[in-house]
Coordinates of C-alpha atoms in Angstrom, one line a residue:
X1 CA -92.5 -44.5 -41.7
X2 CA -95.7 -41.7 -42.0
X3 CA -96.6 -39.5 -38.7
X4 CA -100.0 -39.5 -37.2
X5 CA -102.0 -36.3 -37.5
X6 CA -101.8 -35.2 -33.3
X7 CA -104.8 -33.7 -32.2
X8 CA -107.0 -34.5 -34.6
X9 CA -109.7 -36.0 -32.5
X10 CA -111.3 -39.2 -33.9
X11 CA -114.9 -39.0 -35.4
X12 CA -117.0 -41.6 -33.2
X13 CA -121.0 -41.8 -32.8
X14 CA -121.7 -40.3 -29.5
X15 CA -123.5 -42.0 -27.4
X16 CA -126.1 -40.7 -23.9
X17 CA -125.5 -42.1 -20.6
X18 CA -128.1 -40.6 -18.4
X19 CA -128.1 -36.5 -19.4
X20 CA -124.0 -36.8 -20.9
X21 CA -123.1 -37.5 -23.9
X22 CA -119.8 -39.5 -24.8
X23 CA -118.0 -39.2 -28.1
X24 CA -120.1 -37.2 -31.2
X25 CA -118.7 -33.6 -30.6
X26 CA -119.2 -33.8 -27.0
X27 CA -116.1 -32.9 -24.3
X28 CA -114.2 -35.6 -23.1
X29 CA -115.7 -36.0 -19.9
X30 CA -114.2 -36.6 -16.6
X31 CA -115.2 -40.3 -14.9
X32 CA -114.0 -41.5 -11.2
X33 CA -115.2 -44.6 -9.4
X34 CA -116.1 -44.8 -5.3
X35 CA -113.7 -46.2 -3.3
X36 CA -116.3 -46.8 -0.5
X37 CA -118.4 -49.9 -0.1
X38 CA -121.6 -49.2 -2.4
X39 CA -123.9 -50.5 -0.2
X40 CA -123.0 -48.0 2.3
X41 CA -125.5 -45.6 0.5
X42 CA -124.6 -42.7 2.9
X43 CA -120.9 -42.8 2.3
X44 CA -121.8 -43.0 -1.4
X45 CA -123.5 -40.3 -1.6
X46 CA -121.1 -38.1 -0.1
X47 CA -118.4 -39.3 -1.7
X48 CA -120.1 -38.9 -5.3
X49 CA -120.8 -35.6 -4.1
X50 CA -117.5 -34.5 -3.9
X51 CA -116.2 -35.5 -6.9
X52 CA -118.6 -34.0 -8.9
X53 CA -118.1 -30.9 -7.1
X54 CA -115.1 -30.9 -8.2
X55 CA -115.6 -31.9 -11.7
X56 CA -116.6 -35.4 -11.8
X57 CA -119.3 -35.7 -14.7
X58 CA -120.3 -39.8 -14.6
X59 CA -119.3 -41.9 -11.6
X60 CA -119.2 -45.5 -11.4
X61 CA -119.5 -47.8 -8.7
X62 CA -118.7 -51.4 -7.9
X63 CA -121.8 -54.0 -7.8
X64 CA -120.5 -57.4 -6.3
X65 CA -123.8 -58.1 -5.1
X66 CA -127.7 -57.6 -5.1
X67 CA -127.9 -55.4 -2.2
X68 CA -125.2 -53.3 -4.2
X69 CA -127.2 -53.2 -6.7
X70 CA -130.2 -52.3 -5.2
X71 CA -128.5 -49.4 -3.6
X72 CA -128.3 -47.6 -7.1
X73 CA -132.0 -46.8 -7.3
X74 CA -131.5 -44.7 -3.8
X75 CA -128.1 -43.2 -4.7
X76 CA -129.2 -41.9 -7.8
X77 CA -132.2 -40.3 -6.7
X78 CA -129.4 -38.3 -4.5
X79 CA -126.9 -37.5 -6.9
X80 CA -126.6 -35.5 -9.9
X81 CA -124.3 -37.4 -12.5
X82 CA -125.3 -40.4 -14.1
X83 CA -124.6 -43.4 -12.3
X84 CA -122.6 -46.6 -14.2
X85 CA -122.6 -50.0 -12.5
X86 CA -119.5 -52.1 -12.8
X87 CA -120.3 -55.6 -13.6
X88 CA -117.5 -59.0 -13.8
X89 CA -118.6 -62.4 -13.4
X90 CA -122.1 -62.3 -12.7
X91 CA -124.7 -61.1 -15.2
X92 CA -127.8 -60.8 -13.2
X93 CA -126.4 -58.4 -11.0
X94 CA -126.3 -56.0 -14.5
X95 CA -129.8 -56.9 -14.9
X96 CA -130.6 -56.1 -11.4
X97 CA -128.5 -52.5 -11.8
X98 CA -130.3 -51.8 -14.9
X99 CA -134.2 -52.5 -12.8
X100 CA -132.5 -49.7 -10.3
X101 CA -131.6 -47.4 -13.2
X102 CA -128.0 -47.5 -13.7
X103 CA -127.6 -45.3 -16.7
X104 CA -124.7 -47.6 -17.9
X105 CA -122.8 -51.0 -17.2
X106 CA -119.3 -51.8 -17.4
X107 CA -119.5 -55.3 -18.8
X108 CA -116.0 -56.9 -18.8
X109 CA -116.7 -59.6 -21.3
X110 CA -113.5 -61.9 -20.1
X111 CA -115.6 -62.8 -17.2
X112 CA -119.5 -62.2 -18.2
X113 CA -120.4 -65.7 -18.9
X114 CA -120.7 -65.9 -22.7
X115 CA -122.6 -64.4 -25.7
X116 CA -126.0 -65.5 -24.6
X117 CA -125.7 -63.8 -20.8
X118 CA -123.9 -60.6 -22.0
X119 CA -127.0 -60.3 -25.1
X120 CA -129.6 -60.7 -22.1
X121 CA -128.0 -57.8 -20.2
X122 CA -128.0 -55.6 -24.0
X123 CA -131.8 -56.2 -24.4
X124 CA -132.3 -55.2 -20.7
X125 CA -130.1 -52.0 -21.3
X126 CA -131.7 -51.5 -24.7
X127 CA -135.4 -51.7 -22.8
X128 CA -134.3 -49.2 -19.8
X129 CA -132.6 -47.0 -22.7
X130 CA -128.9 -47.6 -20.7
X131 CA -125.7 -47.8 -22.3
X132 CA -122.6 -51.0 -22.4
X133 CA -119.3 -50.4 -21.7
X134 CA -117.0 -53.4 -23.3
X135 CA -114.5 -53.1 -20.6
X136 CA -111.2 -55.3 -21.9
X137 CA -109.1 -56.0 -19.1
X138 CA -105.4 -57.5 -20.1
X139 CA -105.6 -59.1 -17.2
X140 CA -108.6 -60.9 -17.5
X141 CA -108.7 -62.0 -21.3
X142 CA -110.8 -65.1 -22.7
X143 CA -108.7 -68.3 -22.7
X144 CA -108.8 -69.2 -26.1
X145 CA -107.2 -65.1 -27.0
X146 CA -104.4 -66.1 -24.6
X147 CA -103.4 -68.9 -25.8
X148 CA -103.8 -67.5 -29.6
X149 CA -101.5 -65.0 -29.1
X150 CA -98.9 -65.7 -26.0
X151 CA -100.3 -64.0 -23.9
X152 CA -102.1 -60.9 -23.0
X153 CA -101.0 -58.8 -25.6
X154 CA -102.6 -55.5 -27.5
X155 CA -104.1 -57.6 -30.5
X156 CA -105.3 -60.1 -28.4
X157 CA -107.7 -57.5 -26.3
X158 CA -108.4 -55.8 -29.4
X159 CA -110.0 -59.4 -30.5
X160 CA -111.7 -59.7 -27.7
X161 CA -113.3 -56.1 -28.1
X162 CA -114.2 -56.8 -31.9
X163 CA -115.6 -60.6 -31.0
X164 CA -118.2 -59.3 -28.4
X165 CA -118.8 -56.0 -30.5
X166 CA -120.1 -58.3 -32.9
X167 CA -122.0 -59.7 -30.5
X168 CA -124.4 -56.6 -29.8
X169 CA -124.5 -55.3 -33.3
X170 CA -125.7 -57.9 -34.5
X171 CA -128.3 -57.6 -31.9
X172 CA -128.8 -54.1 -32.9
X173 CA -127.3 -52.5 -29.6
X174 CA -126.9 -48.9 -30.6
X175 CA -125.3 -47.5 -27.6
X176 CA -122.2 -49.2 -26.6
X177 CA -118.4 -47.3 -25.1
X178 CA -115.3 -49.3 -25.2
X179 CA -112.7 -49.7 -23.3
X180 CA -109.3 -51.7 -23.9
X181 CA -107.0 -51.3 -20.3
X182 CA -104.1 -52.4 -19.6
X183 CA -101.2 -51.5 -16.4
X184 CA -98.7 -51.2 -19.5
X185 CA -99.3 -47.7 -21.5
X186 CA -97.3 -49.3 -23.9
X187 CA -100.1 -52.0 -24.5
X188 CA -102.8 -49.9 -24.0
X189 CA -101.6 -47.0 -26.3
X190 CA -101.0 -49.9 -29.0
X191 CA -104.5 -51.5 -28.4
X192 CA -106.4 -48.1 -28.8
X193 CA -104.8 -47.9 -31.9
X194 CA -105.5 -51.0 -33.7
X195 CA -109.2 -50.8 -32.3
X196 CA -109.7 -47.7 -34.2
X197 CA -109.6 -48.9 -37.4
X198 CA -112.5 -50.7 -37.0
X199 CA -114.9 -49.0 -34.7
X200 CA -116.8 -45.3 -34.5
X201 CA -117.7 -46.2 -31.3
X202 CA -116.4 -43.9 -28.7
X203 CA -113.7 -45.1 -26.3
X204 CA -113.2 -44.5 -22.4
X205 CA -109.9 -44.4 -21.6
X206 CA -107.5 -45.0 -19.0
X207 CA -104.7 -47.4 -17.4
X208 CA -105.8 -49.9 -15.1
X209 CA -103.9 -50.3 -12.1
X210 CA -101.7 -47.8 -12.4
X211 CA -100.1 -47.3 -8.6
X212 CA -100.8 -45.1 -6.0
X213 CA -99.6 -41.6 -5.7
X214 CA -97.1 -39.6 -8.2
X215 CA -96.6 -43.3 -10.1
X216 CA -99.8 -43.9 -10.5
X217 CA -100.7 -40.5 -11.7
X218 CA -97.0 -39.9 -13.9
X219 CA -98.1 -43.5 -15.4
X220 CA -102.0 -42.6 -16.1
X221 CA -100.8 -39.1 -17.5
X222 CA -98.4 -40.4 -19.7
X223 CA -101.5 -43.0 -21.3
X224 CA -103.4 -40.8 -21.3
X225 CA -101.9 -37.8 -23.2
X226 CA -100.1 -39.9 -25.5
X227 CA -104.0 -41.2 -26.6
X228 CA -105.2 -37.6 -26.6
X229 CA -103.0 -36.8 -28.5
X230 CA -103.7 -39.6 -30.9
X231 CA -107.3 -38.2 -30.6
X232 CA -108.2 -40.9 -29.4
X233 CA -110.4 -40.6 -26.4
X234 CA -113.8 -39.8 -25.5
X235 CA -114.4 -40.0 -21.7
X236 CA -111.4 -40.4 -19.1
X237 CA -110.4 -41.9 -16.0
X238 CA -107.8 -42.1 -14.3
X239 CA -107.3 -44.9 -12.0
X240 CA -105.4 -44.4 -8.9
X241 CA -104.7 -46.5 -5.6
X242 CA -106.1 -43.4 -3.5
X243 CA -109.6 -41.2 -3.0
X244 CA -111.7 -40.4 -6.4
X245 CA -111.7 -36.6 -6.0
X246 CA -107.8 -37.1 -6.2
X247 CA -108.6 -39.3 -9.6
X248 CA -110.8 -36.2 -10.8
X249 CA -108.4 -33.4 -9.9
X250 CA -105.9 -35.4 -12.4
X251 CA -107.9 -36.4 -14.9
X252 CA -109.0 -32.8 -15.1
X253 CA -104.9 -31.6 -15.2
X254 CA -104.3 -34.5 -18.0
X255 CA -107.2 -32.8 -19.8
X256 CA -106.1 -28.8 -19.1
X257 CA -102.5 -29.9 -20.0
X258 CA -102.6 -31.5 -23.7
X259 CA -105.3 -28.3 -24.2
X260 CA -108.1 -31.0 -24.7
X261 CA -110.2 -29.4 -22.5
X262 CA -109.6 -25.4 -19.9
X263 CA -111.0 -25.9 -16.6
X264 CA -109.3 -22.8 -14.8
X265 CA -106.6 -20.9 -14.4
X266 CA -103.3 -22.8 -15.4
X267 CA -100.7 -22.1 -12.5
X268 CA -96.7 -22.5 -14.0
X269 CA -93.8 -22.1 -12.0
X270 CA -90.3 -22.5 -12.5
X271 CA -88.7 -25.9 -11.1
X272 CA -85.5 -23.8 -8.7
X273 CA -82.1 -23.3 -8.8
X274 CA -79.1 -21.5 -7.6
X275 CA -80.3 -18.1 -8.3
X276 CA -84.0 -18.8 -6.8
X277 CA -84.1 -16.3 -3.3
X278 CA -87.5 -17.2 -1.9
X279 CA -89.9 -20.2 -1.3
X280 CA -91.2 -20.6 -4.9
X281 CA -93.6 -24.4 -3.8
X282 CA -94.7 -22.5 -1.5
X283 CA -95.7 -19.6 -3.1
X284 CA -97.1 -21.3 -6.4
X285 CA -99.1 -23.3 -3.9
X286 CA -100.8 -20.6 -2.0
X287 CA -101.5 -18.8 -5.3
X288 CA -103.2 -22.3 -6.6
X289 CA -105.2 -22.4 -3.6
X290 CA -106.3 -19.2 -3.7
X291 CA -107.4 -19.5 -7.3
X292 CA -109.4 -22.8 -6.9
X293 CA -113.1 -22.5 -8.0
X294 CA -111.9 -19.9 -11.1
X295 CA -113.5 -21.1 -14.2
X296 CA -111.7 -18.7 -16.7
X297 CA -108.5 -20.6 -18.3
X298 CA -105.7 -17.8 -17.8
X299 CA -102.1 -18.7 -17.6
X300 CA -100.5 -17.3 -14.2
X301 CA -97.0 -18.0 -13.8
X302 CA -94.8 -17.7 -10.5
X303 CA -91.1 -17.8 -11.3
X304 CA -88.5 -17.6 -8.8
X305 CA -86.0 -14.8 -10.2
X306 CA -85.7 -12.2 -13.6
X307 CA -84.4 -14.7 -15.8
X308 CA -87.6 -16.6 -16.0
X309 CA -89.9 -14.0 -15.7
X310 CA -91.0 -11.8 -17.1
X311 CA -89.1 -13.2 -20.4
X312 CA -89.1 -16.4 -20.3
X313 CA -93.0 -16.6 -19.3
X314 CA -93.9 -13.6 -21.4
X315 CA -96.7 -15.9 -22.6
X316 CA -98.2 -15.5 -19.1
X317 CA -101.2 -13.6 -18.5
X318 CA -100.7 -12.6 -15.1
X319 CA -97.2 -13.4 -13.6
X320 CA -94.3 -12.3 -11.2
X321 CA -90.5 -12.7 -11.1
X322 CA -89.8 -13.0 -7.3
X323 CA -86.5 -11.7 -5.6
X324 CA -85.2 -11.2 -1.9
X325 CA -87.6 -8.4 -1.1
X326 CA -90.3 -9.1 -3.0
X327 CA -91.2 -9.1 -6.9
X328 CA -91.9 -7.6 -10.3
X329 CA -95.3 -7.9 -11.9
X330 CA -95.9 -8.5 -15.4
X331 CA -98.4 -9.3 -17.7
X332 CA -98.3 -10.8 -21.6
X333 CA -94.1 -10.0 -20.5
X334 CA -95.2 -6.4 -19.7
X335 CA -93.9 -5.0 -16.6
X336 CA -96.7 -3.9 -14.3
X337 CA -94.7 -2.3 -10.7
X338 CA -93.1 -4.0 -8.1
X339 CA -94.8 -5.2 -4.6
X340 CA -92.6 -6.3 -1.3
X341 CA -92.8 -9.8 -0.1
X342 CA -95.9 -9.4 2.0
X343 CA -98.0 -8.5 -1.0
X344 CA -97.0 -10.7 -3.6
X345 CA -99.3 -13.5 -3.2
X346 CA -102.0 -11.1 -2.5
X347 CA -101.2 -8.6 -5.4
X348 CA -100.7 -11.8 -7.8
X349 CA -104.4 -13.3 -7.0
X350 CA -105.9 -9.8 -7.3
X351 CA -104.3 -9.2 -10.3
X352 CA -105.4 -12.5 -12.0
X353 CA -109.0 -12.3 -10.5
X354 CA -109.3 -9.2 -12.6
X355 CA -107.7 -10.2 -15.7
X356 CA -110.2 -13.1 -15.8
X357 CA -113.3 -11.1 -14.8
X358 CA -112.0 -8.6 -17.6
X359 CA -111.0 -11.8 -20.4
X360 CA -114.6 -13.5 -19.3
X361 CA -116.5 -10.0 -19.6
X362 CA -114.5 -9.9 -23.8
X363 CA -116.3 -13.0 -24.3

């Protein structure tokens, strides 16, 4: 079987969502979704501002009722990013959210109420210049598709997407984003791969109901990373059972790890072993914390012994090989000098900042 070309991004139609472009040549954008009650405007605004300060470029809010839909107008006046309304069951809430200024509405075709209601939302979105995301979810597919495919398979998900996409395209809708999410990494990846054969609309990617903590992060990284490697993905949301700012941090790390975007320093460290004589976990954490906020994408290595650095970490821009009484500083495999244990972190951070300033100046 022929191998698919990796990291060649799929050619998609650009779609504006507020002041952010999804698809085309635009960078793969970072999304999150607020966790607090949308009707609590003060809390929502505070949460969105924190997420944006950490790198969120679009934010989705739940719209469970009329009051939440109307709150979007006040929320938008106080935040710097596009706001997406998340709609389930009641299409009238989508109409209200669009009237309130939502830049995009996420519609779940499995529970919105049929073609007529979908098209009514589409007409309102077109009137307001907003985008629509067809958000297919394996847990809420139409009954006829579940029966036809014997369950929520990736083929059933794609059939649902194609059915509703045809409704929108026939009506002349020209700002569409598609997502096909499952809690199964395999089903999600297969669904996007299949759907890519039928459309050039941009993809919103993620793994739904990924779970809490490490479990959710690993599952999301596996699914999103695979899709990015296949060139499938124009905007990303990491779904975690946790705060929205964690979703943003993980999304950025996945994008940077896959080489899709660069947000700042990449702090690498060895896994430690019996040769390690210092607390590498604490040292690497201190270095990473000290470099937060830096936007130049340099590689900084914190290694536990001379075996891993500067030899194995020779590609690092700046690094340290730690020992019992201090460490050896190096840059691109070249030894720069020795430092004491007390000087180790401050010296490495200082050199990293100097290297970043020089690199930024050259650009």
